Amino acid sequence: TCVCFDSEGFFYSEKKRTPASSRFGRDQALGVLLNLDTKSPNTNTVSLFCNGTRISEPMPLPEKLKGEVLYPHVAYRNVSLQVNFGPFPMAKMPFKCRMIQEAASMDVKEVKVEKPKDGKYEVLFPVAFPDEGTFDWLDAFLEKNPKYVELSDRKILDWAVKSGIWKPKGNSWRASNDKPEYNFGLQFMDDFSIRRCLNAVTSVVPRHYIVMEVKQNLTQAERKSNLKRFSSPHFKKIAHVVIGDPPKEYKAVVQQKLLEEKQAKAEVDWKMRKLEKERKKVVAQRQKEIAEQKAKLEAKKREEEEAKKKEAGEEGEKEDGEQKEGEEKKEDKMETDEKEKEEEKKEEAAEEKEDLDVDEPMPQAELTEEEKKLNFK
């Protein structure tokens, strides 16, 4: 989860872009103010300043970020960036605020790097077959072992998207966790230059790594090439085999995820049916109102025609004939009204039945016998 301002004037939070500030560009001193003062009406917000002037309203932090450790980050391209970690701001501010060096101790978390007792950092190479839940296993492993850093193409893709790089939607049928399509429209991303750069950095930076390459870890030549990258004496290379029948705990997690996905799909379908029935009900009600208005207009038109005939002062016999004709019309109208009332009752009964259908309980998904036998998603 992250929040950020982009150069187009948008604020990015919880996968939503909201217009928040004026645009900014080259030759400007920018600053992001993080307000953690509990006495301030703008506590737990971030604001953007340009050359010492506020250019955005205070934007709230998501609930999941409040009280958590936040890491400043800048994503940029085609410009030179000068970063200020000094004690004074580069532009005069309308108020006094602390720079990072002067941050209160209660607002800063110091993390000491824990070195292994033997001085060697582990580099895991999972060995697994394709389409056997390898990345589901990886997610569970990283959740239990957060000290490991994942090295994979999907992690690079996730990092780029979270950094604000726009990615058009590609062909979902060609999607792959092992080798996803980047398709950013940026040369050094799409030609995997970024991967080569990270490979060069990680080979000299001591960390616990997990090299998640399904195909490369299965083939001898590519596996040998990856092992050479971590030839430094402070690395300890370990093969982690993830092949065969998974343990019961893993199967239970997979079954639970399958059930949750099936339940979510069933709820979406149920809501769509409910919305469609409500839409049909609104349309039927509107058609009924239009028919009633039309009937009223026709009745009013007939009354006006009869009134005009009476004012004309026609002969008695003719009037008697018209009177009889009018009575016959009234009888016909009464019969028509009765039929319309019967039809309305039928429509109301049908609508009541439809309302009962709309109020159907939310479905509860269950796994089929075949799904219960699945070991992987």
Short mmCIF file of C-alpha atoms in Angstrom, two decimals:
data_model
loop_
_atom_site.label_atom_id
_atom_site.label_comp_id
_atom_site.label_asym_id
_atom_site.label_seq_id
_atom_site.Cartn_x
_atom_site.Cartn_y
_atom_site.Cartn_z
CA THR A 1 0.00 0.00 0.00
CA CYS A 2 1.32 3.45 -0.88
CA VAL A 3 0.21 7.05 -1.39
CA CYS A 4 1.81 9.54 -3.77
CA PHE A 5 1.40 12.73 -5.81
CA ASP A 6 2.17 12.58 -9.53
CA SER A 7 3.30 15.35 -11.88
CA GLU A 8 -0.13 15.47 -13.56
CA GLY A 9 -1.75 16.71 -10.33
CA PHE A 10 -3.27 13.43 -9.16
CA PHE A 11 -3.10 11.81 -5.74
CA TYR A 12 -2.71 8.03 -5.76
CA SER A 13 -4.19 6.12 -2.82
CA GLU A 14 -5.63 2.61 -2.51
CA LYS A 15 -5.47 2.06 -6.29
CA LYS A 16 -7.46 5.26 -6.98
CA ARG A 17 -6.29 8.47 -8.68
CA THR A 18 -7.93 11.67 -7.46
CA PRO A 19 -7.33 15.23 -8.76
CA ALA A 20 -5.53 16.90 -5.85
CA SER A 21 -2.94 19.47 -6.93
CA SER A 22 -1.65 21.63 -9.74
CA ARG A 23 0.89 20.16 -12.15
CA PHE A 24 4.60 20.38 -11.46
CA GLY A 25 7.74 19.78 -13.50
CA ARG A 26 11.38 20.76 -13.97
CA ASP A 27 13.37 23.38 -12.03
CA GLN A 28 11.04 23.31 -9.02
CA ALA A 29 11.65 22.53 -5.36
CA LEU A 30 9.02 20.05 -4.22
CA GLY A 31 8.24 18.89 -0.72
CA VAL A 32 5.77 16.46 0.81
CA LEU A 33 4.59 17.36 4.31
CA LEU A 34 3.57 14.48 6.58
CA ASN A 35 1.38 15.75 9.43
CA LEU A 36 1.42 13.47 12.49
CA ASP A 37 0.42 16.14 15.04
CA THR A 38 -2.56 14.67 16.91
CA LYS A 39 -3.67 18.18 17.95
CA SER A 40 -3.89 19.37 14.35
CA PRO A 41 -7.18 19.14 12.42
CA ASN A 42 -5.11 17.77 9.52
CA THR A 43 -3.43 14.96 11.44
CA ASN A 44 -2.51 11.82 9.47
CA THR A 45 -2.44 13.67 6.14
CA VAL A 46 0.12 14.43 3.44
CA SER A 47 0.35 17.72 1.52
CA LEU A 48 2.36 18.78 -1.53
CA PHE A 49 4.36 22.04 -1.65
CA CYS A 50 6.10 23.61 -4.65
CA ASN A 51 8.76 26.31 -4.12
CA GLY A 52 7.46 26.77 -0.57
CA THR A 53 3.80 27.23 -1.61
CA ARG A 54 1.05 24.73 -0.92
CA ILE A 55 -0.37 23.28 -4.15
CA SER A 56 -2.63 20.60 -2.68
CA GLU A 57 -5.11 20.21 0.12
CA PRO A 58 -4.15 17.84 2.97
CA MET A 59 -4.83 14.34 1.64
CA PRO A 60 -5.74 11.67 4.22
CA LEU A 61 -3.65 8.57 4.76
CA PRO A 62 -5.49 5.24 4.36
CA GLU A 63 -6.44 3.60 7.64
CA LYS A 64 -4.00 0.74 7.04
CA LEU A 65 -1.07 3.21 6.90
CA LYS A 66 -1.87 5.11 10.09
CA GLY A 67 0.66 4.31 12.78
CA GLU A 68 2.76 2.26 10.35
CA VAL A 69 6.33 2.87 9.18
CA LEU A 70 6.32 5.01 6.02
CA TYR A 71 9.18 5.13 3.50
CA PRO A 72 9.77 8.29 1.37
CA HIS A 73 10.12 7.43 -2.30
CA VAL A 74 10.56 9.30 -5.60
CA ALA A 75 9.90 7.73 -9.02
CA TYR A 76 11.14 9.77 -12.01
CA ARG A 77 12.55 9.54 -15.53
CA ASN A 78 14.20 11.86 -18.08
CA VAL A 79 15.12 14.38 -15.36
CA SER A 80 17.94 14.92 -12.89
CA LEU A 81 16.85 14.69 -9.27
CA GLN A 82 18.47 16.52 -6.37
CA VAL A 83 17.47 15.13 -2.97
CA ASN A 84 17.69 17.22 0.20
CA PHE A 85 18.46 15.33 3.41
CA GLY A 86 19.87 18.44 5.09
CA PRO A 87 18.55 20.31 8.14
CA PHE A 88 16.91 23.16 6.16
CA PRO A 89 14.32 23.15 3.33
CA MET A 90 15.42 24.28 -0.15
CA ALA A 91 12.54 26.80 -0.28
CA LYS A 92 11.19 28.97 2.51
CA MET A 93 8.02 27.52 4.03
CA PRO A 94 5.10 29.57 5.44
CA PHE A 95 5.51 27.71 8.73
CA LYS A 96 8.19 25.83 10.61
CA CYS A 97 8.41 22.08 10.17
CA ARG A 98 11.03 19.49 10.93
CA MET A 99 13.16 17.94 8.24
CA ILE A 100 13.88 14.21 8.27
CA GLN A 101 17.10 14.72 10.28
CA GLU A 102 15.14 16.57 12.99
CA ALA A 103 12.24 14.11 13.16
CA ALA A 104 11.08 13.33 16.68
CA SER A 105 12.33 10.00 18.03
CA MET A 106 8.73 8.89 18.60
CA ASP A 107 8.05 9.42 14.86
CA VAL A 108 11.08 7.43 13.68
CA LYS A 109 11.74 3.72 13.72
CA GLU A 110 15.36 2.62 13.71
CA VAL A 111 15.92 -0.83 12.27
CA LYS A 112 19.19 -2.55 13.00
CA VAL A 113 20.40 -4.95 10.34
CA GLU A 114 20.53 -8.43 11.81
CA LYS A 115 23.56 -10.29 10.54
CA PRO A 116 23.57 -14.09 10.44
CA LYS A 117 25.66 -15.73 13.15
CA ASP A 118 27.89 -17.40 10.60
CA GLY A 119 28.00 -14.24 8.46
CA LYS A 120 26.36 -15.95 5.48
CA TYR A 121 23.08 -14.84 3.92
CA GLU A 122 20.81 -17.49 2.43
CA VAL A 123 19.90 -17.47 -1.25
CA LEU A 124 17.04 -19.91 -1.87
CA PHE A 125 16.39 -21.44 -5.29
CA PRO A 126 12.92 -23.06 -5.28
CA VAL A 127 12.70 -26.03 -7.64
CA ALA A 128 9.12 -26.67 -8.75
CA PHE A 129 7.04 -27.72 -11.73
CA PRO A 130 4.90 -25.16 -13.60
CA ASP A 131 1.21 -24.83 -12.72
CA GLU A 132 1.59 -26.54 -9.36
CA GLY A 133 0.93 -23.60 -7.05
CA THR A 134 4.55 -22.45 -6.91
CA PHE A 135 3.73 -18.77 -6.41
CA ASP A 136 1.00 -19.57 -3.89
CA TRP A 137 3.65 -21.45 -1.93
CA LEU A 138 5.99 -18.46 -2.33
CA ASP A 139 3.40 -16.02 -0.95
CA ALA A 140 2.84 -18.25 2.10
CA PHE A 141 6.61 -18.66 2.59
CA LEU A 142 7.27 -14.90 2.47
CA GLU A 143 4.43 -14.24 4.89
CA LYS A 144 6.10 -16.55 7.42
CA ASN A 145 9.65 -15.43 6.56
CA PRO A 146 9.59 -11.66 5.85
CA LYS A 147 13.40 -11.43 6.05
CA TYR A 148 13.68 -12.85 2.51
CA VAL A 149 13.60 -10.58 -0.54
CA GLU A 150 11.82 -12.00 -3.59
CA LEU A 151 13.73 -11.74 -6.87
CA SER A 152 11.36 -12.41 -9.76
CA ASP A 153 9.86 -10.79 -12.83
CA ARG A 154 6.45 -10.54 -11.17
CA LYS A 155 8.03 -8.62 -8.27
CA ILE A 156 9.63 -6.15 -10.69
CA LEU A 157 6.24 -5.70 -12.38
CA ASP A 158 4.50 -5.17 -9.04
CA TRP A 159 7.18 -2.69 -7.92
CA ALA A 160 6.85 -0.70 -11.18
CA VAL A 161 3.05 -0.48 -10.98
CA LYS A 162 3.14 0.56 -7.31
CA SER A 163 5.71 3.22 -8.22
CA GLY A 164 3.13 4.85 -10.49
CA ILE A 165 4.23 3.57 -13.91
CA TRP A 166 1.12 3.19 -16.06
CA LYS A 167 0.67 -0.20 -17.69
CA PRO A 168 -1.99 -0.84 -20.36
CA LYS A 169 -4.08 -3.96 -20.05
CA GLY A 170 -2.63 -6.78 -22.11
CA ASN A 171 -3.87 -10.19 -23.12
CA SER A 172 -4.89 -11.95 -19.91
CA TRP A 173 -4.53 -15.36 -21.56
CA ARG A 174 -0.81 -14.63 -21.96
CA ALA A 175 -0.37 -13.62 -18.30
CA SER A 176 2.20 -15.55 -16.28
CA ASN A 177 3.65 -15.09 -12.81
CA ASP A 178 6.96 -16.59 -13.90
CA LYS A 179 7.35 -14.51 -17.07
CA PRO A 180 4.71 -11.75 -17.13
CA GLU A 181 4.49 -9.27 -20.00
CA TYR A 182 5.75 -5.82 -18.99
CA ASN A 183 4.36 -3.87 -21.96
CA PHE A 184 4.95 -0.46 -20.30
CA GLY A 185 5.97 1.27 -23.51
CA LEU A 186 9.32 2.11 -21.86
CA GLN A 187 12.40 0.73 -23.60
CA PHE A 188 14.49 -0.06 -20.52
CA MET A 189 11.56 -1.75 -18.81
CA ASP A 190 10.24 -3.74 -21.76
CA ASP A 191 13.68 -5.00 -22.88
CA PHE A 192 14.37 -6.22 -19.29
CA SER A 193 17.28 -3.81 -18.73
CA ILE A 194 15.86 -3.21 -15.25
CA ARG A 195 16.21 -6.93 -14.50
CA ARG A 196 19.88 -6.91 -15.51
CA CYS A 197 20.44 -3.84 -13.33
CA LEU A 198 18.83 -5.49 -10.30
CA ASN A 199 20.81 -8.69 -10.90
CA ALA A 200 24.02 -6.67 -10.77
CA VAL A 201 22.99 -4.91 -7.53
CA THR A 202 21.67 -7.95 -5.66
CA SER A 203 24.82 -9.95 -6.37
CA VAL A 204 26.87 -7.58 -4.16
CA VAL A 205 24.30 -6.41 -1.57
CA PRO A 206 24.11 -8.87 1.36
CA ARG A 207 20.50 -9.89 1.94
CA HIS A 208 18.46 -13.06 2.30
CA TYR A 209 17.09 -13.69 -1.20
CA ILE A 210 14.68 -16.12 -2.78
CA VAL A 211 15.25 -16.43 -6.54
CA MET A 212 11.83 -17.34 -7.96
CA GLU A 213 12.46 -18.60 -11.49
CA VAL A 214 10.35 -21.65 -12.37
CA LYS A 215 11.82 -22.47 -15.79
CA GLN A 216 15.40 -21.30 -15.07
CA ASN A 217 15.61 -23.23 -11.80
CA LEU A 218 14.63 -26.44 -13.63
CA THR A 219 17.19 -26.23 -16.45
CA GLN A 220 20.82 -26.93 -15.62
CA ALA A 221 22.46 -24.23 -17.78
CA GLU A 222 20.26 -21.36 -16.55
CA ARG A 223 20.40 -22.58 -12.95
CA LYS A 224 24.20 -22.63 -13.15
CA SER A 225 24.21 -19.05 -14.49
CA ASN A 226 22.01 -17.84 -11.61
CA LEU A 227 24.22 -19.57 -9.04
CA LYS A 228 27.29 -17.73 -10.38
CA ARG A 229 25.66 -14.38 -9.56
CA PHE A 230 25.90 -15.15 -5.85
CA SER A 231 29.51 -16.32 -5.72
CA SER A 232 30.49 -13.88 -2.94
CA PRO A 233 31.65 -15.57 0.29
CA HIS A 234 28.84 -13.97 2.33
CA PHE A 235 26.18 -15.93 0.39
CA LYS A 236 25.00 -19.47 1.11
CA LYS A 237 23.11 -21.04 -1.82
CA ILE A 238 20.30 -23.49 -1.00
CA ALA A 239 18.02 -25.48 -3.29
CA HIS A 240 14.47 -25.71 -1.94
CA VAL A 241 12.47 -28.50 -3.62
CA VAL A 242 8.72 -27.81 -3.90
CA ILE A 243 7.65 -30.93 -5.79
CA GLY A 244 5.24 -33.72 -4.89
CA ASP A 245 2.14 -34.06 -2.76
CA PRO A 246 1.78 -30.92 -0.59
CA PRO A 247 1.16 -31.19 3.19
CA LYS A 248 -2.35 -31.14 4.66
CA GLU A 249 -1.94 -27.57 5.93
CA TYR A 250 -1.18 -26.32 2.43
CA LYS A 251 -4.11 -28.26 0.96
CA ALA A 252 -6.43 -26.71 3.55
CA VAL A 253 -5.25 -23.21 2.58
CA VAL A 254 -5.76 -23.95 -1.14
CA GLN A 255 -9.26 -25.34 -0.50
CA GLN A 256 -10.14 -22.26 1.55
CA LYS A 257 -8.96 -19.91 -1.21
CA LEU A 258 -10.91 -21.86 -3.84
CA LEU A 259 -14.04 -21.65 -1.68
CA GLU A 260 -13.57 -17.91 -1.10
CA GLU A 261 -13.16 -17.27 -4.84
CA LYS A 262 -16.23 -19.38 -5.64
CA GLN A 263 -18.25 -17.60 -2.94
CA ALA A 264 -17.17 -14.18 -4.25
CA LYS A 265 -18.25 -15.14 -7.79
CA ALA A 266 -21.60 -16.47 -6.52
CA GLU A 267 -22.21 -13.21 -4.62
CA VAL A 268 -21.41 -11.13 -7.72
CA ASP A 269 -23.84 -13.19 -9.83
CA TRP A 270 -26.50 -12.88 -7.12
CA LYS A 271 -26.10 -9.10 -6.95
CA MET A 272 -26.28 -8.84 -10.75
CA ARG A 273 -29.54 -10.86 -10.79
CA LYS A 274 -30.94 -8.64 -8.07
CA LEU A 275 -30.02 -5.45 -9.92
CA GLU A 276 -31.50 -6.79 -13.17
CA LYS A 277 -34.81 -7.66 -11.48
CA GLU A 278 -34.96 -4.25 -9.83
CA ARG A 279 -34.25 -2.62 -13.19
CA LYS A 280 -37.09 -4.58 -14.83
CA LYS A 281 -39.39 -3.54 -12.00
CA VAL A 282 -38.57 0.14 -12.53
CA VAL A 283 -39.13 -0.21 -16.30
CA ALA A 284 -42.49 -1.95 -15.75
CA GLN A 285 -43.58 0.75 -13.30
CA ARG A 286 -42.62 3.45 -15.77
CA GLN A 287 -44.54 1.74 -18.59
CA LYS A 288 -47.57 1.45 -16.31
CA GLU A 289 -47.44 5.17 -15.51
CA ILE A 290 -47.18 6.02 -19.21
CA ALA A 291 -50.21 3.80 -20.00
CA GLU A 292 -52.25 5.47 -17.23
CA GLN A 293 -51.36 8.94 -18.50
CA LYS A 294 -52.29 7.90 -22.04
CA ALA A 295 -55.67 6.53 -20.85
CA LYS A 296 -56.38 9.75 -18.96
CA LEU A 297 -55.60 11.86 -22.04
CA GLU A 298 -57.90 9.74 -24.22
CA ALA A 299 -60.71 9.95 -21.67
CA LYS A 300 -60.31 13.72 -21.44
CA LYS A 301 -60.35 13.97 -25.23
CA ARG A 302 -63.62 11.99 -25.42
CA GLU A 303 -65.23 14.20 -22.78
CA GLU A 304 -64.26 17.33 -24.70
CA GLU A 305 -65.74 15.93 -27.92
CA GLU A 306 -69.03 15.06 -26.17
CA ALA A 307 -69.19 18.54 -24.63
CA LYS A 308 -68.73 20.16 -28.05
CA LYS A 309 -71.55 18.07 -29.52
CA LYS A 310 -73.93 19.06 -26.75
CA GLU A 311 -73.13 22.74 -27.21
CA ALA A 312 -73.92 22.47 -30.93
CA GLY A 313 -77.63 21.98 -30.08
CA GLU A 314 -78.50 19.11 -32.36
CA GLU A 315 -82.11 17.82 -32.93
CA GLY A 316 -83.91 15.80 -30.27
CA GLU A 317 -83.96 12.52 -32.14
CA LYS A 318 -80.39 12.89 -32.99
CA GLU A 319 -79.67 13.73 -29.40
CA ASP A 320 -81.57 10.63 -28.27
CA GLY A 321 -79.54 8.52 -30.68
CA GLU A 322 -76.35 10.07 -29.46
CA GLN A 323 -77.45 9.57 -25.88
CA LYS A 324 -77.97 5.87 -26.53
CA GLU A 325 -74.67 5.75 -28.33
CA GLY A 326 -73.05 7.54 -25.39
CA GLU A 327 -74.54 5.05 -22.95
CA GLU A 328 -73.22 2.19 -25.07
CA LYS A 329 -69.80 3.84 -25.05
CA LYS A 330 -69.99 4.21 -21.28
CA GLU A 331 -70.84 0.53 -20.93
CA ASP A 332 -67.94 -0.36 -23.23
CA LYS A 333 -65.69 1.93 -21.21
CA MET A 334 -66.80 0.27 -17.96
CA GLU A 335 -66.03 -3.14 -19.39
CA THR A 336 -62.64 -1.89 -20.59
CA ASP A 337 -61.90 -0.39 -17.17
CA GLU A 338 -62.78 -3.68 -15.47
CA LYS A 339 -60.48 -5.58 -17.81
CA GLU A 340 -57.69 -3.08 -17.14
CA LYS A 341 -58.20 -3.47 -13.40
CA GLU A 342 -57.97 -7.25 -13.71
CA GLU A 343 -54.78 -6.91 -15.74
CA GLU A 344 -53.36 -4.50 -13.16
CA LYS A 345 -54.11 -7.02 -10.40
CA LYS A 346 -52.32 -9.72 -12.35
CA GLU A 347 -49.33 -7.41 -12.91
CA GLU A 348 -49.22 -6.51 -9.20
CA ALA A 349 -49.31 -10.20 -8.27
CA ALA A 350 -46.47 -10.88 -10.70
CA GLU A 351 -44.50 -7.95 -9.25
CA GLU A 352 -45.02 -9.26 -5.71
CA LYS A 353 -43.73 -12.66 -6.80
CA GLU A 354 -40.76 -10.96 -8.46
CA ASP A 355 -40.09 -9.03 -5.24
CA LEU A 356 -39.91 -12.32 -3.40
CA ASP A 357 -37.36 -13.52 -5.93
CA VAL A 358 -35.35 -10.31 -5.47
CA ASP A 359 -35.19 -10.97 -1.74
CA GLU A 360 -33.73 -14.44 -2.27
CA PRO A 361 -31.04 -15.22 0.30
CA MET A 362 -27.40 -14.85 -0.60
CA PRO A 363 -26.11 -18.15 -2.01
CA GLN A 364 -23.57 -20.20 -0.08
CA ALA A 365 -20.90 -21.71 -2.31
CA GLU A 366 -19.67 -25.26 -1.85
CA LEU A 367 -16.80 -27.14 -3.44
CA THR A 368 -17.58 -30.04 -5.75
CA GLU A 369 -16.02 -33.45 -5.20
CA GLU A 370 -13.51 -32.78 -8.00
CA GLU A 371 -12.57 -29.40 -6.52
CA LYS A 372 -12.02 -31.01 -3.11
CA LYS A 373 -9.36 -33.23 -4.69
CA LEU A 374 -7.36 -30.29 -6.09
CA ASN A 375 -3.97 -29.66 -4.49
CA PHE A 376 -3.23 -26.43 -6.39
CA LYS A 377 -5.24 -23.47 -7.59
#
